[in-house]
Amino acid sequence: SMNIKKITTGSRNLDELLGGGIETKTITELFGEFGSGKTQICHQLSVNVQLPEDKGGLEGKAVYIDTEGTFRWERIEQMARGVGLDPDEVMKNIYWIRAINSHHQIAIVDKLFTMVKNDNIKLVVVDSVTSHFRAEFPGRENLAMRQQLLNRHLHQLMRLADIFNVAVVITNQVMARPDVFYGDPTQAVGGHVLGHAPGVRVYLKKSRGNKRIARVVDAPHLPEGETVFAITEWGIRD
Ligand code: ATP
Ligand code: MG
């Protein structure tokens, strides 16, 4: 639809799979097992959103909601150098917010409506969207409550994306072993958290060495198939 813009991931392969990059006005869910590259892609997008439009960016700022304490400024510096931007400038344009529990995470997103309205923010990352909810509402007996809170949270993020034309990227760790998913559909491989909500779901999988495999699932507007990208010292590449 109108005004939708795209942010490059740093990998041409991955951009092509996504129809040109990560879209604004949309939630993109990155899901996959530990080490599959979710956090690395989130770091890269926080840098790349700052690039000029002819280089695949939106000349905008990023908000990085970090629920697991895995955000690293050193990694941002490396990636900034990797795209030829001044690391100090790049770091200034990323608002890193540590969310200490699910209640805090929800409150942060509520506050973002004012923040995004008054600033040139073009990307909002929630890495990961599920970890606090899973820790606080464990087991099958809490599944309905957790899903209800998570759905409301996702709905807020969707509104944020839509109203302010920003890209929202969420991550969700899923277990590689289906025998240990305990009947929780959001933890099974293929069991992404977006459910049938609008958005793009990208499944990430480890491959040889620094190679990773990405697959877009349930996206009628995108071609089917997989692609390979790499996590390098300088960031996400082919
Ligand atoms: P989790 O579910 O545990 O959060 P994740 O999907 O977020 O996992 P990432 O943290 O994105 O996984 O990926 C970690 C991988 O990224 C490491 O195993 C390593 O291969 C690669 N990596 C991290 N930092 C660098 C770096 N500076 N240079 C090269 N590769 C790196
Ligand atoms: Mg991670």
Coordinates of C-alpha atoms and ligand atoms in Angstrom, one line a residue:
S1 CA 0.0 0.0 0.0
M2 CA 1.0 3.7 0.0
N3 CA 4.0 5.1 1.7
I4 CA 5.5 1.7 2.6
K5 CA 9.3 1.9 2.7
K6 CA 12.0 -0.6 3.1
I7 CA 15.2 -1.0 5.2
T8 CA 18.0 -3.1 3.8
T9 CA 19.2 -6.0 6.0
G10 CA 22.7 -5.8 4.6
S11 CA 22.2 -9.1 2.6
R12 CA 20.9 -8.8 -0.9
N13 CA 19.7 -12.4 -0.7
L14 CA 17.7 -11.7 2.4
D15 CA 16.4 -8.4 1.0
E16 CA 15.2 -10.2 -2.1
L17 CA 13.4 -12.8 0.0
L18 CA 11.6 -10.0 1.8
G19 CA 10.7 -8.2 -1.4
G20 CA 13.3 -5.5 -1.0
G21 CA 13.9 -5.3 2.8
I22 CA 12.1 -4.9 6.1
E23 CA 8.9 -2.9 5.6
T24 CA 7.5 0.0 7.4
K25 CA 3.8 -0.1 8.6
T26 CA 4.4 -3.8 9.3
I27 CA 5.5 -6.1 12.1
T28 CA 8.3 -8.4 11.0
E29 CA 8.8 -11.4 13.3
L30 CA 12.2 -13.1 13.3
F31 CA 11.9 -16.5 14.9
G32 CA 14.4 -19.3 15.3
E33 CA 16.5 -21.1 17.7
F34 CA 19.4 -19.6 19.8
G35 CA 22.2 -18.3 17.7
S36 CA 20.2 -18.2 14.5
G37 CA 20.9 -14.5 14.0
K38 CA 17.8 -12.7 15.3
T39 CA 19.7 -10.3 17.5
Q40 CA 22.4 -9.7 14.9
I41 CA 19.8 -8.7 12.3
C42 CA 18.1 -6.3 14.8
H43 CA 21.5 -4.6 15.4
Q44 CA 22.1 -4.4 11.7
L45 CA 18.7 -2.8 11.0
S46 CA 19.3 -0.3 13.8
V47 CA 22.4 0.8 11.9
N48 CA 21.0 0.5 8.4
V49 CA 17.8 2.5 9.1
Q50 CA 20.1 5.5 9.4
L51 CA 21.5 5.1 5.9
P52 CA 20.3 7.5 3.1
E53 CA 17.4 6.1 1.1
D54 CA 19.6 5.4 -2.0
K55 CA 21.7 3.1 0.3
G56 CA 18.7 1.2 1.6
G57 CA 18.0 3.3 4.7
L58 CA 15.4 5.8 5.8
E59 CA 17.7 8.4 7.3
G60 CA 15.9 7.7 10.6
K61 CA 16.5 6.7 14.2
A62 CA 16.0 3.4 16.0
V63 CA 14.4 2.4 19.3
Y64 CA 15.9 -0.9 20.6
I65 CA 13.8 -2.5 23.4
D66 CA 16.1 -5.1 24.9
T67 CA 14.5 -7.7 27.1
E68 CA 17.3 -10.1 27.4
G69 CA 20.3 -7.8 27.9
T70 CA 21.9 -8.9 24.7
F71 CA 22.3 -5.4 23.1
R72 CA 25.9 -4.5 22.5
W73 CA 27.2 -1.0 21.6
E74 CA 30.5 -2.5 20.4
R75 CA 28.6 -4.5 17.8
I76 CA 26.8 -1.3 16.6
E77 CA 30.2 0.3 16.2
Q78 CA 31.5 -2.5 14.1
M79 CA 28.4 -2.5 11.9
A80 CA 28.5 1.3 11.5
R81 CA 32.1 1.0 10.3
G82 CA 30.9 -1.8 8.0
V83 CA 28.5 0.5 6.2
G84 CA 30.8 3.5 6.3
L85 CA 28.9 5.6 8.9
D86 CA 30.4 7.4 11.8
P87 CA 30.0 5.1 14.8
D88 CA 29.5 7.9 17.3
E89 CA 26.7 9.4 15.2
V90 CA 25.1 6.0 14.7
M91 CA 25.1 5.3 18.4
K92 CA 23.4 8.7 19.2
N93 CA 20.6 7.7 16.9
I94 CA 19.8 4.5 18.7
Y95 CA 17.6 4.7 21.8
W96 CA 18.5 1.6 23.8
I97 CA 15.8 0.7 26.4
R98 CA 16.2 -2.2 28.7
A99 CA 12.8 -3.7 29.6
I100 CA 12.9 -5.5 33.0
N101 CA 9.6 -7.3 32.9
S102 CA 6.5 -7.7 30.7
H103 CA 4.7 -4.9 32.5
H104 CA 7.6 -2.6 31.8
Q105 CA 7.8 -3.8 28.2
I106 CA 4.2 -2.9 27.6
A107 CA 4.6 0.5 29.3
I108 CA 7.6 1.3 27.1
V109 CA 5.6 0.7 23.9
D110 CA 2.7 2.9 25.2
K111 CA 5.2 5.7 25.8
L112 CA 6.6 5.3 22.3
F113 CA 3.5 6.8 20.7
T114 CA 4.6 10.3 22.1
M115 CA 8.3 9.6 21.5
V116 CA 7.9 8.5 17.8
K117 CA 5.5 11.4 17.1
N118 CA 8.1 13.9 18.2
D119 CA 11.2 12.4 16.7
N120 CA 12.5 10.9 13.4
I121 CA 12.2 7.3 14.6
K122 CA 11.8 4.8 11.7
L123 CA 12.5 1.5 13.4
V124 CA 11.3 -0.1 16.6
V125 CA 12.9 -3.4 17.7
V126 CA 11.6 -5.7 20.5
D127 CA 14.3 -8.3 21.2
S128 CA 12.8 -10.6 22.3
V129 CA 9.0 -10.0 22.4
T130 CA 8.3 -13.3 24.2
S131 CA 11.0 -13.9 26.9
H132 CA 9.4 -12.0 29.8
F133 CA 5.9 -13.3 29.0
R134 CA 7.2 -16.9 28.9
A135 CA 9.1 -16.5 32.2
E136 CA 6.2 -14.8 34.0
F137 CA 3.4 -16.9 32.6
P138 CA 4.9 -20.4 32.4
G139 CA 3.3 -23.6 31.4
R140 CA 0.1 -24.6 29.7
E141 CA -2.1 -23.3 32.6
N142 CA -1.0 -19.7 31.9
L143 CA -1.0 -20.0 28.1
A144 CA -4.3 -18.2 27.6
M145 CA -3.4 -15.3 29.9
R146 CA 0.0 -14.9 28.3
Q147 CA -1.4 -15.0 24.8
Q148 CA -4.0 -12.4 25.6
L149 CA -1.4 -10.0 27.0
L150 CA 0.9 -10.7 24.2
N151 CA -1.8 -10.1 21.6
R152 CA -2.7 -6.8 23.1
H153 CA 1.0 -5.8 23.1
L154 CA 1.3 -6.9 19.4
H155 CA -1.8 -4.9 18.6
Q156 CA -0.1 -1.8 20.1
L157 CA 3.0 -2.4 18.1
M158 CA 0.9 -2.8 14.9
R159 CA -0.8 0.6 15.6
L160 CA 2.5 2.2 16.2
A161 CA 3.8 0.9 12.9
D162 CA 0.7 1.9 11.0
I163 CA 0.1 5.4 12.5
F164 CA 3.8 6.6 12.2
N165 CA 4.9 4.6 9.2
V166 CA 7.7 2.9 11.1
A167 CA 9.1 -0.6 10.8
V168 CA 8.6 -2.9 13.8
V169 CA 10.8 -5.9 14.2
I170 CA 10.2 -8.5 17.0
T171 CA 12.1 -11.6 17.8
N172 CA 11.0 -14.9 19.2
Q173 CA 13.2 -17.8 20.2
V174 CA 11.7 -21.2 19.3
M175 CA 13.1 -24.5 20.2
A176 CA 14.8 -26.6 17.6
R177 CA 13.5 -29.8 19.2
P178 CA 9.8 -30.3 18.8
D179 CA 9.9 -33.1 21.5
V180 CA 10.5 -30.4 24.2
F181 CA 7.9 -27.9 23.2
Y182 CA 5.4 -29.0 25.9
G183 CA 2.3 -28.4 23.8
D184 CA 2.9 -24.6 23.6
P185 CA 2.4 -23.7 20.0
T186 CA 4.4 -20.5 20.2
Q187 CA 7.5 -22.5 21.2
A188 CA 7.3 -25.1 18.5
V189 CA 9.4 -24.7 15.3
G190 CA 7.0 -22.9 12.9
G191 CA 5.0 -21.7 15.9
H192 CA 5.6 -18.0 15.6
V193 CA 4.0 -15.5 17.9
L194 CA 2.2 -13.4 15.3
G195 CA -0.4 -16.1 14.7
H196 CA -2.8 -14.8 12.1
A197 CA -2.1 -11.2 12.9
P198 CA -0.9 -9.1 9.9
G199 CA 2.9 -9.1 9.4
V200 CA 5.8 -10.9 8.0
R201 CA 7.2 -14.0 9.6
V202 CA 10.8 -15.0 9.0
Y203 CA 12.1 -18.3 10.2
L204 CA 15.9 -18.4 10.7
K205 CA 18.0 -21.5 10.9
K206 CA 21.7 -22.2 11.6
S207 CA 23.8 -23.6 8.7
R208 CA 27.5 -24.1 8.2
G209 CA 29.8 -21.8 10.1
N210 CA 28.6 -18.2 9.8
K211 CA 25.9 -19.1 7.3
R212 CA 22.3 -18.8 8.2
I213 CA 19.1 -19.9 6.3
A214 CA 16.0 -17.7 6.2
R215 CA 12.5 -18.6 5.1
V216 CA 9.4 -16.4 4.9
V217 CA 6.4 -18.3 6.1
D218 CA 2.6 -17.6 5.5
A219 CA 3.2 -14.6 3.2
P220 CA 0.9 -14.7 0.2
H221 CA 2.5 -11.5 -1.2
L222 CA 6.1 -12.9 -1.1
P223 CA 7.6 -15.7 -3.2
E224 CA 8.1 -19.0 -1.4
G225 CA 11.6 -20.3 -0.8
E226 CA 14.7 -20.0 1.3
T227 CA 17.8 -18.0 1.1
V228 CA 21.3 -18.0 2.7
F229 CA 23.0 -15.1 4.4
A230 CA 26.1 -14.7 6.6
I231 CA 26.9 -13.1 9.9
T232 CA 30.3 -11.5 9.4
E233 CA 32.6 -9.3 11.6
W234 CA 31.1 -6.3 9.7
G235 CA 27.6 -7.4 10.0
I236 CA 24.9 -9.2 7.9
R237 CA 26.0 -9.9 4.4
D238 CA 25.4 -12.4 1.6
Ligands
ATP1 P1 19.0 -16.1 20.9 O1 17.8 -16.8 20.6 O2 19.9 -16.9 21.9 O3 18.8 -14.7 21.3 P2 19.8 -15.1 18.3 O4 19.0 -15.7 17.2 O5 19.5 -13.7 18.8 O6 19.9 -16.1 19.6 P3 22.3 -14.0 17.6 O7 22.8 -13.4 18.9 O8 21.7 -13.0 16.6 O9 21.3 -15.2 17.8 O10 23.5 -14.7 16.9 C1 24.7 -15.1 17.5 C2 25.7 -15.5 16.5 O11 26.1 -14.3 15.8 C3 26.9 -16.0 17.1 O12 26.8 -17.4 17.4 C4 28.0 -15.7 16.1 O13 28.0 -16.7 15.2 C5 27.4 -14.4 15.4 N1 28.2 -13.2 15.8 C6 27.9 -12.4 16.9 N2 28.8 -11.4 17.0 C7 29.6 -11.5 16.0 C8 30.8 -10.8 15.5 N3 31.2 -9.8 16.2 N4 31.4 -11.2 14.4 C9 30.9 -12.3 13.7 N5 29.9 -13.1 14.1 C10 29.2 -12.7 15.2
MG2 MG 19.0 -12.9 20.6

